[in-house]
Coordinates of C-alpha atoms and ligand atoms in Angstrom, one line a residue:
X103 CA 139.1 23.2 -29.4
X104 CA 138.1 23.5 -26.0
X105 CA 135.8 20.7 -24.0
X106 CA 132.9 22.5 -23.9
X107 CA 132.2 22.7 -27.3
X108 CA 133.1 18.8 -28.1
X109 CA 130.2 16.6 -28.9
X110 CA 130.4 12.3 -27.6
X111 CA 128.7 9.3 -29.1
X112 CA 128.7 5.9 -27.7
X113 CA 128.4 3.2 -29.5
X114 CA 127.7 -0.1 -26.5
X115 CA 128.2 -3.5 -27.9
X116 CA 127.2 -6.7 -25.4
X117 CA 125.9 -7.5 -22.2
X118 CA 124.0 -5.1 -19.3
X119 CA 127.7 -4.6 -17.9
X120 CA 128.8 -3.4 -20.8
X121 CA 125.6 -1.1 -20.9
X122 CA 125.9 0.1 -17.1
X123 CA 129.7 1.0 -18.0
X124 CA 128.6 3.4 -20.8
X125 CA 126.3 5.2 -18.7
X126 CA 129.0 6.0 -16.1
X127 CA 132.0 6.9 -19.0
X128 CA 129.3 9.0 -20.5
X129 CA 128.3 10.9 -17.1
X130 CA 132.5 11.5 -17.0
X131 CA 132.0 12.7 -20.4
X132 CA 129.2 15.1 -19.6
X133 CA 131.0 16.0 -16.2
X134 CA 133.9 17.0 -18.6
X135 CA 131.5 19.1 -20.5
X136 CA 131.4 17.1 -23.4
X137 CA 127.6 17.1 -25.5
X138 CA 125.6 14.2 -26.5
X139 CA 125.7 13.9 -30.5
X140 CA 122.8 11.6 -31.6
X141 CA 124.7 11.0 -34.9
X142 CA 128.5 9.1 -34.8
X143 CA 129.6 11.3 -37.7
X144 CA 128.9 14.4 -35.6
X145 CA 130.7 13.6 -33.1
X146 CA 134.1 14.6 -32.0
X147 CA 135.0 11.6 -30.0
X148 CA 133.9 8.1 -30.3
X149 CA 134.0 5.4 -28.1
X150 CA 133.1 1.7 -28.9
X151 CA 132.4 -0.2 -25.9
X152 CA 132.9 -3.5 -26.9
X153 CA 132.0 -7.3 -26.4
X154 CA 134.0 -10.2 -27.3
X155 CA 131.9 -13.2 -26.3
X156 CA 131.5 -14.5 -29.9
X157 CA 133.5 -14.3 -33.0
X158 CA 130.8 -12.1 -34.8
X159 CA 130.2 -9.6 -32.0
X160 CA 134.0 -8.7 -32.0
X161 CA 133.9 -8.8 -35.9
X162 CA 131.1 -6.0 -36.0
X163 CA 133.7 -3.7 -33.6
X164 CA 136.3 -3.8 -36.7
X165 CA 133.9 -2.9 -39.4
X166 CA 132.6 0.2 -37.1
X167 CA 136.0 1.2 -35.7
X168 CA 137.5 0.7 -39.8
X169 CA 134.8 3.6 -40.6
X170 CA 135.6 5.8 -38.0
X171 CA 139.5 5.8 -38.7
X172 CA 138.8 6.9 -42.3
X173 CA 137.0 10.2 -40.7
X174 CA 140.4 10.4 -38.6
X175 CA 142.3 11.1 -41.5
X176 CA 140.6 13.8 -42.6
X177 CA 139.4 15.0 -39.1
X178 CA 142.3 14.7 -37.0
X179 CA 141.4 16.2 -33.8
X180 CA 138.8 13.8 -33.6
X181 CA 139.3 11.4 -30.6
X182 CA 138.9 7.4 -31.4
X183 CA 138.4 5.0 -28.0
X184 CA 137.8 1.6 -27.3
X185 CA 136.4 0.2 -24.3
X186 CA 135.0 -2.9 -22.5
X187 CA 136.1 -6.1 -23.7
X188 CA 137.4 -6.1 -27.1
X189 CA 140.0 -3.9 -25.7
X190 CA 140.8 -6.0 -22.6
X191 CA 141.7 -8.9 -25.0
X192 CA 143.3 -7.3 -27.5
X193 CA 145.5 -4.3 -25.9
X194 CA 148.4 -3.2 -27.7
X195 CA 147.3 -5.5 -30.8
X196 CA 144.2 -3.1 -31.1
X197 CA 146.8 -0.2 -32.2
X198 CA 149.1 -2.1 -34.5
X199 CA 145.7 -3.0 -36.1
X200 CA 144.2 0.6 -36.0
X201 CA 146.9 3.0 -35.5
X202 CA 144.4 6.0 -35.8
X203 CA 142.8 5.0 -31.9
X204 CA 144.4 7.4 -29.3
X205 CA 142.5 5.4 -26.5
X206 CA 142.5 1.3 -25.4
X207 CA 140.7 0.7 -22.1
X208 CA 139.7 -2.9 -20.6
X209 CA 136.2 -3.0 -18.3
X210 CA 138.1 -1.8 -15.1
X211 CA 139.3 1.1 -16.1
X212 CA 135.6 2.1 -17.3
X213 CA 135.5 4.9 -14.1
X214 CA 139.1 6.7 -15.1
X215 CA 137.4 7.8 -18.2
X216 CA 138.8 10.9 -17.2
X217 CA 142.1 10.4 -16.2
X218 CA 143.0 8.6 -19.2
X219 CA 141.7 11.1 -21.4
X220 CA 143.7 13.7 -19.9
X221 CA 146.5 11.5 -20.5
X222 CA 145.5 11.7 -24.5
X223 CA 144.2 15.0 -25.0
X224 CA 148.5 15.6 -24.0
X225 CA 149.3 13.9 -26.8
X226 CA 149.9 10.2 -26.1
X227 CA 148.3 7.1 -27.5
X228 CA 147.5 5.1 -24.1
X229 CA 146.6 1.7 -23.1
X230 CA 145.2 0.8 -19.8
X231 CA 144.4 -2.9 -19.3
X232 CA 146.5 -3.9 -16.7
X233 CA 144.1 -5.5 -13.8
X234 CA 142.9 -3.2 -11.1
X235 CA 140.6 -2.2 -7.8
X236 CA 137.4 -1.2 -9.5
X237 CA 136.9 2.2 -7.7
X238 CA 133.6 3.1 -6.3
X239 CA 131.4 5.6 -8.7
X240 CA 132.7 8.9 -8.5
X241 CA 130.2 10.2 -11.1
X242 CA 126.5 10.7 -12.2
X243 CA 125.7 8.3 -14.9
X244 CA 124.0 9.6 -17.5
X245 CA 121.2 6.6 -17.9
X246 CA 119.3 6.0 -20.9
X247 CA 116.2 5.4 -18.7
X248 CA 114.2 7.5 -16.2
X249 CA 112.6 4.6 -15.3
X250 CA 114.7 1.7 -14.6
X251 CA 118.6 1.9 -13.6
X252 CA 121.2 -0.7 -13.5
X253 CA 123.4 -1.0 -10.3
X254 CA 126.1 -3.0 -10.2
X255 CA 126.6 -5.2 -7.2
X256 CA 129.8 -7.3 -8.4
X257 CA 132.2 -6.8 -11.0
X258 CA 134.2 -9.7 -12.7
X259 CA 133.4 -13.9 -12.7
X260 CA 135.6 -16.7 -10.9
X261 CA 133.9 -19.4 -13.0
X262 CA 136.1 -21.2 -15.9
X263 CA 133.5 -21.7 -18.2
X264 CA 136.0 -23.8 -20.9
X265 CA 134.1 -21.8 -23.4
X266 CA 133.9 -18.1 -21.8
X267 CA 136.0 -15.3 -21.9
X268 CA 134.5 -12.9 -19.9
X269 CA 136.6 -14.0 -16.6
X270 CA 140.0 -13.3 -19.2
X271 CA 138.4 -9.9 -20.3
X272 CA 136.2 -8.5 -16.7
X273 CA 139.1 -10.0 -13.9
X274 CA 138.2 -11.4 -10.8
X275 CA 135.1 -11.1 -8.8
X276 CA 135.1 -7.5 -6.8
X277 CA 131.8 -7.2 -4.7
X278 CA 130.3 -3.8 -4.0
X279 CA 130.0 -3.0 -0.5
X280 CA 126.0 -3.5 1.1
X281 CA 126.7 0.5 1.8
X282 CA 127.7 1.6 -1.3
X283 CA 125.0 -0.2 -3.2
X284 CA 122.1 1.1 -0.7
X285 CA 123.7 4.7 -1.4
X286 CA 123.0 4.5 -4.8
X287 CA 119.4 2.7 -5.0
X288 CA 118.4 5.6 -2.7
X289 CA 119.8 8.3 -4.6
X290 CA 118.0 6.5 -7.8
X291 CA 114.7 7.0 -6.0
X292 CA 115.2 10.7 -4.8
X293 CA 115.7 11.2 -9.0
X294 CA 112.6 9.2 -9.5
X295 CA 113.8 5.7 -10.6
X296 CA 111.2 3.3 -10.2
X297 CA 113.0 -0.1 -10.9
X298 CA 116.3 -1.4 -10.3
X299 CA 118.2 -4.5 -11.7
X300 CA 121.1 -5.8 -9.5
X301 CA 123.9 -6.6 -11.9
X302 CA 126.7 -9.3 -12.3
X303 CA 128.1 -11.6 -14.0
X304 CA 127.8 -14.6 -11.8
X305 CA 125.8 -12.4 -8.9
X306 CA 124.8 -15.7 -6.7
X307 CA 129.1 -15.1 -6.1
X308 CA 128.0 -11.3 -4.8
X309 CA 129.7 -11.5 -1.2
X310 CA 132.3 -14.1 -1.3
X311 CA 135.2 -11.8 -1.5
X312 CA 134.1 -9.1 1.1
X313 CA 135.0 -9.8 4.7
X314 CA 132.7 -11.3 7.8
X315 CA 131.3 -15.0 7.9
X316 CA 128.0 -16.4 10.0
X317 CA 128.3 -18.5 12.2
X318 CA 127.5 -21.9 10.1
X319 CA 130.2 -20.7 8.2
X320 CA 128.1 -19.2 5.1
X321 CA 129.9 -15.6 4.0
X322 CA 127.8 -12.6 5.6
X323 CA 127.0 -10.9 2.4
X324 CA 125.2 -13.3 0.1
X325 CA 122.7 -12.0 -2.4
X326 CA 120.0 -12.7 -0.4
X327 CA 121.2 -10.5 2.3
X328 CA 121.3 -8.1 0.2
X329 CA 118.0 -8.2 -1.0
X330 CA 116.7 -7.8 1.8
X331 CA 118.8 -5.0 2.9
X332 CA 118.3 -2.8 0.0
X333 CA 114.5 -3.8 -0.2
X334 CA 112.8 -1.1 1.6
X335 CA 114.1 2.0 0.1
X336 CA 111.4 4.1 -0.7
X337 CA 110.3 4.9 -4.1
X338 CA 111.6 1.2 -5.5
X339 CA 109.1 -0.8 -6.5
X340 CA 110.5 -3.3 -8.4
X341 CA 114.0 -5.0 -8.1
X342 CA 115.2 -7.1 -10.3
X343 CA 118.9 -9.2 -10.8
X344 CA 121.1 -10.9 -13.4
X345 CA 122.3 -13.5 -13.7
X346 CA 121.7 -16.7 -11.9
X347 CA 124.2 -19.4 -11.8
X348 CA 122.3 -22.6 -11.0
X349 CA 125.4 -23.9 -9.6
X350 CA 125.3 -21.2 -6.8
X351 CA 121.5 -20.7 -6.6
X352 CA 120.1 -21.3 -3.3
X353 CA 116.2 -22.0 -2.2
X354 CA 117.2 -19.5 0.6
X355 CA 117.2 -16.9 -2.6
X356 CA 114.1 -18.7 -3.9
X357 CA 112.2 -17.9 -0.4
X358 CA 113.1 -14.3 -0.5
X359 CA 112.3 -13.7 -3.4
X360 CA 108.8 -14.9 -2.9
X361 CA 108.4 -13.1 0.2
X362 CA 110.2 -9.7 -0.6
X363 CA 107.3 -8.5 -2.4
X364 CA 109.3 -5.6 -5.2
X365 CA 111.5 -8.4 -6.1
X366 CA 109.9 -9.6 -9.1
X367 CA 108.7 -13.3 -10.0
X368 CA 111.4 -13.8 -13.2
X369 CA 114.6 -15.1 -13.1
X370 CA 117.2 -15.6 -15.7
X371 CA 119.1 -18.9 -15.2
X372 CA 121.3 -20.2 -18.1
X373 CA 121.8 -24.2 -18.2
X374 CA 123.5 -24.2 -21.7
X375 CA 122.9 -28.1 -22.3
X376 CA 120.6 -30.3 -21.2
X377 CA 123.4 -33.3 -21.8
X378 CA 125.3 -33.7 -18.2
X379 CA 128.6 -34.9 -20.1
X380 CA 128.8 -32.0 -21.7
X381 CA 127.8 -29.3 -19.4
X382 CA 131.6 -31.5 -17.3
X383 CA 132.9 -30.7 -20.1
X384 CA 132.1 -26.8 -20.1
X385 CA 133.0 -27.1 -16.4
X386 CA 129.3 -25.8 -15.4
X387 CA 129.3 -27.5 -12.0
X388 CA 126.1 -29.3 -12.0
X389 CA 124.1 -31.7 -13.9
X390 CA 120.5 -31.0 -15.6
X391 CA 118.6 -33.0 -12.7
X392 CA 119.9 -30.4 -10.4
X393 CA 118.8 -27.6 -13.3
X394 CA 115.3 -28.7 -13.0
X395 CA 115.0 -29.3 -9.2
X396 CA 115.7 -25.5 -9.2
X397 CA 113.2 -24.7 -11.6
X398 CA 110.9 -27.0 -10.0
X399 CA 111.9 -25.2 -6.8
X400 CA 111.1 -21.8 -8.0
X401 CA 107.6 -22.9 -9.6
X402 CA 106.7 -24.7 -6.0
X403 CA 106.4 -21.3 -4.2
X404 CA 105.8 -18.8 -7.0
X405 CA 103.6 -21.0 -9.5
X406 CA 103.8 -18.4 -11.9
X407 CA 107.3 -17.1 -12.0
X408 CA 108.7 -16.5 -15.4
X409 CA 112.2 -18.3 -16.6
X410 CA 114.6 -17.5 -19.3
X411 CA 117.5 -18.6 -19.6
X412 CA 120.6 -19.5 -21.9
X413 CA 121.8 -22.2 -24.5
X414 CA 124.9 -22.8 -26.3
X415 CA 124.2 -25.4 -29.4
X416 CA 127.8 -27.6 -31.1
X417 CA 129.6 -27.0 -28.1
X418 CA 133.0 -29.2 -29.0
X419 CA 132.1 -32.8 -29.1
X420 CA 128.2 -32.6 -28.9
X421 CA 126.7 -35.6 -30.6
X422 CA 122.9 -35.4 -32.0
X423 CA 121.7 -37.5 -28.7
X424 CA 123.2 -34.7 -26.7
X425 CA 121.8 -31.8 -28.7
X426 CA 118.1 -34.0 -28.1
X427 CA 118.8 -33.3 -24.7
X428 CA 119.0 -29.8 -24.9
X429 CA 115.5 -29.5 -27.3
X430 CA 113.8 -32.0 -24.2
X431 CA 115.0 -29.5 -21.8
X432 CA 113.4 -27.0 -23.5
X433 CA 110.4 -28.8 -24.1
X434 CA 109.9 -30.2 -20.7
X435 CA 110.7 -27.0 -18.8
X436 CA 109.1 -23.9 -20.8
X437 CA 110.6 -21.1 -20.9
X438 CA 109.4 -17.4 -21.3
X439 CA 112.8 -16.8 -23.0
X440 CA 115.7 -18.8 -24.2
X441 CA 118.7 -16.5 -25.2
X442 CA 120.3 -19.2 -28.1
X443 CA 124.2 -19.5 -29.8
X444 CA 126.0 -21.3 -31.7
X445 CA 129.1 -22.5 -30.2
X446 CA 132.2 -19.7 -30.8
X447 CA 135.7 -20.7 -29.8
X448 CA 137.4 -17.8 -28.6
X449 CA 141.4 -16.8 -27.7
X450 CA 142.7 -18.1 -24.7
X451 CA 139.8 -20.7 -23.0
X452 CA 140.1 -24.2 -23.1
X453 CA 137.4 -25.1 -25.2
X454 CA 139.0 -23.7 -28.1
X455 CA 142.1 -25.9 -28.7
X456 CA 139.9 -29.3 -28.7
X457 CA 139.9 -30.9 -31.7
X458 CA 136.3 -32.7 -31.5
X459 CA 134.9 -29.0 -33.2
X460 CA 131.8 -29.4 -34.7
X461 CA 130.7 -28.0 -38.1
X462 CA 129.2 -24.9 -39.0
X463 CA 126.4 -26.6 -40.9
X464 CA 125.9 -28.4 -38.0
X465 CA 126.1 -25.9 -35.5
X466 CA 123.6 -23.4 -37.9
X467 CA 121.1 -26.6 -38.1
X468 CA 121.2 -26.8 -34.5
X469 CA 120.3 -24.0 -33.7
X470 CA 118.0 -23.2 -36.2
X471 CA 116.1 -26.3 -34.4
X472 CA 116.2 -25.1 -31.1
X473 CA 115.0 -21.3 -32.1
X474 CA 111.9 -23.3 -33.3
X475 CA 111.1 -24.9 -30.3
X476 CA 112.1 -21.7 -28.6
X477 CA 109.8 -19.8 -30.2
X478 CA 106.6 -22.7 -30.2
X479 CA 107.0 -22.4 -26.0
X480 CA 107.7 -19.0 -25.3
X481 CA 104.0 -18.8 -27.4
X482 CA 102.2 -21.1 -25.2
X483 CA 104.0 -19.6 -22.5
X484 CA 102.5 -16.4 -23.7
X485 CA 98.9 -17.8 -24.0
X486 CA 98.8 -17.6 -19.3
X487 CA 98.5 -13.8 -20.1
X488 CA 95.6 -14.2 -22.5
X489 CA 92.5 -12.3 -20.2
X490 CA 94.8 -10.9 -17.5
X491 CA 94.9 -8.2 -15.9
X492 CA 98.9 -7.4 -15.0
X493 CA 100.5 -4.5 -13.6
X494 CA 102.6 -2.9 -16.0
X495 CA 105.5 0.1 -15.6
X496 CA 105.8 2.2 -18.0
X497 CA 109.1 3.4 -19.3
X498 CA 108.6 4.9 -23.0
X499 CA 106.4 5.9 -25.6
X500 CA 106.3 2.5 -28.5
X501 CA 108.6 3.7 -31.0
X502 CA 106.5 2.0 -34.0
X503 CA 103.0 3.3 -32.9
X504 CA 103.2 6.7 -31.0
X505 CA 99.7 6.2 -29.6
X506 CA 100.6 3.5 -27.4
X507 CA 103.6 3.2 -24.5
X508 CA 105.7 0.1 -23.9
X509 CA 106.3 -1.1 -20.4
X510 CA 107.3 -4.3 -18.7
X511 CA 104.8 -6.7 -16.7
X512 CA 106.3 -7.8 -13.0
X513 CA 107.5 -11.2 -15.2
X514 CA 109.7 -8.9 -17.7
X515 CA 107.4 -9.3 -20.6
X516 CA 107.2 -6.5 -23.2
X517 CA 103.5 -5.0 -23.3
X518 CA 102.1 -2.1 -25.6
X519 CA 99.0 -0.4 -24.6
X520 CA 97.0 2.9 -25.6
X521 CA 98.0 5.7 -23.9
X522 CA 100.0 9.1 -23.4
X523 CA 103.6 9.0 -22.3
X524 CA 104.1 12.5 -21.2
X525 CA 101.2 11.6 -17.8
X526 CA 102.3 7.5 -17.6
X527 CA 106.0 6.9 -17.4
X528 CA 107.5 5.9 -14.4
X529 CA 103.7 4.4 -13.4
X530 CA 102.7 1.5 -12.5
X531 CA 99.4 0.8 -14.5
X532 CA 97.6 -1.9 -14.6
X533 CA 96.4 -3.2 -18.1
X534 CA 94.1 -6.4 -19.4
X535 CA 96.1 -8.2 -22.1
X536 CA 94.1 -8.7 -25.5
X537 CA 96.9 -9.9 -27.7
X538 CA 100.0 -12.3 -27.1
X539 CA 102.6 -12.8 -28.9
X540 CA 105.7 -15.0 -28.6
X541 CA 107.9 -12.4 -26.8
X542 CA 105.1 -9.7 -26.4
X543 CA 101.9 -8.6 -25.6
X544 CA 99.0 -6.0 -26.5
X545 CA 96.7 -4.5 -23.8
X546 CA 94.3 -2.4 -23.5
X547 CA 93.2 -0.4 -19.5
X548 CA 90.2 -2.0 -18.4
X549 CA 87.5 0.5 -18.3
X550 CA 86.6 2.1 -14.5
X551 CA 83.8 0.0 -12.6
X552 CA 80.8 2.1 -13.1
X553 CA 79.8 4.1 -10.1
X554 CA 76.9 2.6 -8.5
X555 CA 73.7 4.8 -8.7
X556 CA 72.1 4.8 -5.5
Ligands
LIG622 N1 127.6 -15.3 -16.7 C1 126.5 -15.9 -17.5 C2 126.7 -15.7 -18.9 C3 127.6 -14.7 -19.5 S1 127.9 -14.8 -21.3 C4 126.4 -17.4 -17.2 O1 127.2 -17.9 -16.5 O2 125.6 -18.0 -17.7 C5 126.2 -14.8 -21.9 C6 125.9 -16.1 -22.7 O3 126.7 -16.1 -23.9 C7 126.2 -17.3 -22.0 O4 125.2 -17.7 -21.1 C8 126.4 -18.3 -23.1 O5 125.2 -18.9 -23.5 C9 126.9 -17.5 -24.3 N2 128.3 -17.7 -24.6 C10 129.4 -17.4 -23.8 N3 130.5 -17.8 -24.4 C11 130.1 -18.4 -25.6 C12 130.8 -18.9 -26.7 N4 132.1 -19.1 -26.7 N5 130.1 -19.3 -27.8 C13 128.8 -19.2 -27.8 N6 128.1 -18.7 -26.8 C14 128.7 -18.3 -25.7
LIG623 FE1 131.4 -17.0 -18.4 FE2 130.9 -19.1 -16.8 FE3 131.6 -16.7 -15.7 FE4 129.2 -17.0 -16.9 S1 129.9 -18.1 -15.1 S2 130.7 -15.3 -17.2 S3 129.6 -18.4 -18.6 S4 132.9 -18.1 -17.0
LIG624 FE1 130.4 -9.3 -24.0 FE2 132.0 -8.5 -22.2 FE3 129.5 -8.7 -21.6 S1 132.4 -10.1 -23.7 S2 128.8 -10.3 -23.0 S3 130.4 -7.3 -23.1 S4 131.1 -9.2 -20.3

């Protein structure tokens, strides 16, 4: 069976990096002449990009791959990959545990799609983890958006996070030239992109590994530089980035961000605990005082800025008076969004080997608190929009209700509103909000002022 007549499906597990990967191996794939199949079981090669970062999100890989190696035994020229981070962790293991997969590939090798392929469609069962230059894009994603685009602006994390292992399974940090970044923001607005989100896993580190220092010693490319290097490119008008690490985050970035005006008022700034003995013990590198000065620091010069953010609950050791200290957090704070998990030990980080574990029943009561709370504030939060008029890009039509589209305010909130999708994506329209919701909201266009009859 030739190329051209082989149909792909991706199957993307995880984080935005994990998502921005898939839309570059399957713009190889395409490249390669390989069709988009909308159904797994159609397909003749399937590739799992994976994520790790808890126990159950690398169960739910297995149970998908174990279905997919049954088809291999009665289809055998169908072609069985994992990628991302499953696949960085595991390696070899991955094909003493499912012999039928011809392809293993860790997060680096996400751009020699190709290569490696070539390598298995001659007949060998290949593994390619070992740790490597990320190249520069050599090919067209094929996005799942017109609208909005993810650009990668650093690969990899430094941090030790004692519970983490994405620096095991993503390497060290590799910054994306200023150049190369700009190139591809302005190709993404000659194709119509409206909105871009600046992606990495640590990205207030973008820089620190590229050559050239100021003179008061500060590294030449920081995020903020780049912001405002990238922020005139015509046809952009929003940018967005993730994620913060408040251990990095400067008020220089704050200041930009409120006077670069596409950069949008919401930031996403994970504290995990509100307890400062514990976030020492998860090696975070600050304490919750200096969690709130930023926050406070962000809400003294844009008033209305919208936070989320993440929390791990029954991180090893954490007594009830440290969990309290996470809910007053919450409470005290308010945040649009607070991404919540219980506590996963995973291979090879520190956190794992302690004995002061805590329990399951524990950790599931935990959370099940601070989801509560969660939810209570992100619905007062929600209440600010009640009235409003915001400005609102649209990007699809709402799946459940096909008389309305679903965009995103400048503060990342989800909004519906009447309308057709074939004249509105990609525009920016603005829309009075009639209903709110926790995470949500429900608009309507304000009518035109009347002409004036003279
Ligand atoms: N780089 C980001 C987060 C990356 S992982 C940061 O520094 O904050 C995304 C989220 O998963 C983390 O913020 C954390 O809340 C959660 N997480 C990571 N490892 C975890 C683990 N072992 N158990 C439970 N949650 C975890
Ligand atoms: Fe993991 Fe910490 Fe790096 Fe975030 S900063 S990716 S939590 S090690
Ligand atoms: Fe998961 Fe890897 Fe992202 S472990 S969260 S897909 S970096």
């Amino acid at each position: 069976m030739t190329a051209a007549s082989r149909r792909y499906h991706i199957t993307t597990f995880g984080c935005q990096m994990n998502k921005a990967d898939s839309e570059r191996m399957a713009g190889i794939l395409e490249t390669m002449g390989f069709e988009w199949a909308e159904q797994p079981d159609d397909a003749d090669l399937i590739l799992y990009n994976t994520c790790t970062i808890r126990d159950n999100a690398e169960q739910k890989v297995y149970s998908y791959l174990g279905r997919q190696a049954i088809r291999k035994q009665t289809q055998p020229d169908l072609t069985l990959i994992v990628a991302g981070c499953v696949a960085q962790q595991e390696g070899e293991q991955l094909l003493r545990r499912v012999p039928e997969l011809d392809l293993v590939m860790g997060p680096q090798h996400a751009n020699r799609l190709q290569d490696l392929l070539e390598d298995v469609f001659s007949g060998n069962q290949v593994v390619a983890t070992e740790p490597l230059h990320i190249m520069e894009d050599i090919t067209k994603p094929r996005r799942d958006s017109t609208v909005t685009a993810w650009v990668n602006v650093i690969y990899g994390c430094n941090e030790r996070c004692t519970y983490c292992v994405v620096p095991n399974v993503r390497g060290v940090e590799q910054s994306r030239t200023p150049e190369a970044i700009r190139a591809e923001i302005e190709a993404l607005a000659q194709q119509g992109f409206k909105e871009i989100t600046l992606l990495g896993q640590n990205i207030d580190a973008y820089g620190r590994d590229l050559p050239g220092s100021t003179p008061e010693g500060r590294h030449q490319h920081t995020l903020t530089d780049l912001l405002y290097y990238i922020h005139d490119v015509p046809g952009i008008e929003r940018i967005r980035f993730a994620t913060s690490h408040p251990r990095y985050f400067t008020e220089r970035l704050i200041r930009a961000c409120a006077e670069l005006p596409k950069v949008c008022e919401h930031f996403h700034i994970p504290f995990q605990s509100g307890d400062n003995e514990l976030l020492k013990a998860m090696a975070r590198g600050y304490t919750h005082e200096k969690y709130r000065r930023i926050i406070d620091t962000i809400r003294h010069y844009m008033p209305d800025a919208s936070i989320s953010a993440d929390a791990i609950v029954g991180f090893p050791g954490e007594t009830d008076a440290q969990f309290e200290r996470t809910l007053k957090l919450v409470d005290e704070l308010s945040f649009d969004l607070v991404n919540t998990a219980a506590y996963s030990p995973r291979p090879n980080t520190p956190a794992a080997l302690w004995d002061n574990q805590v329990s399951e029943a524990v950790k599931t009561d935990r959370l099940q608190q601070l989801n509560r709370l969660v939810s209570t504030k992100a619905t007062e939060r929600s209440e600010r929009y009640r009235g409003r008029i915001e400005e609102v890009l649209v990007e699809a039509q709402n799946t459940k209700d096909p008389t309305q589209v679903m965009g995103r305010t400048r503060s990342n909130r989800l909004t519906f509103f009447p309308g057709d999708i074939a004249t509105m994506q990609g525009k920016l329209i603005n829309v009075k909000i009639t209903e709110v919701r926790a995470f949500s909201l429900t608009g309507v266009q304000p009518l035109a002022a009347p002409i004036a009859l003279v």
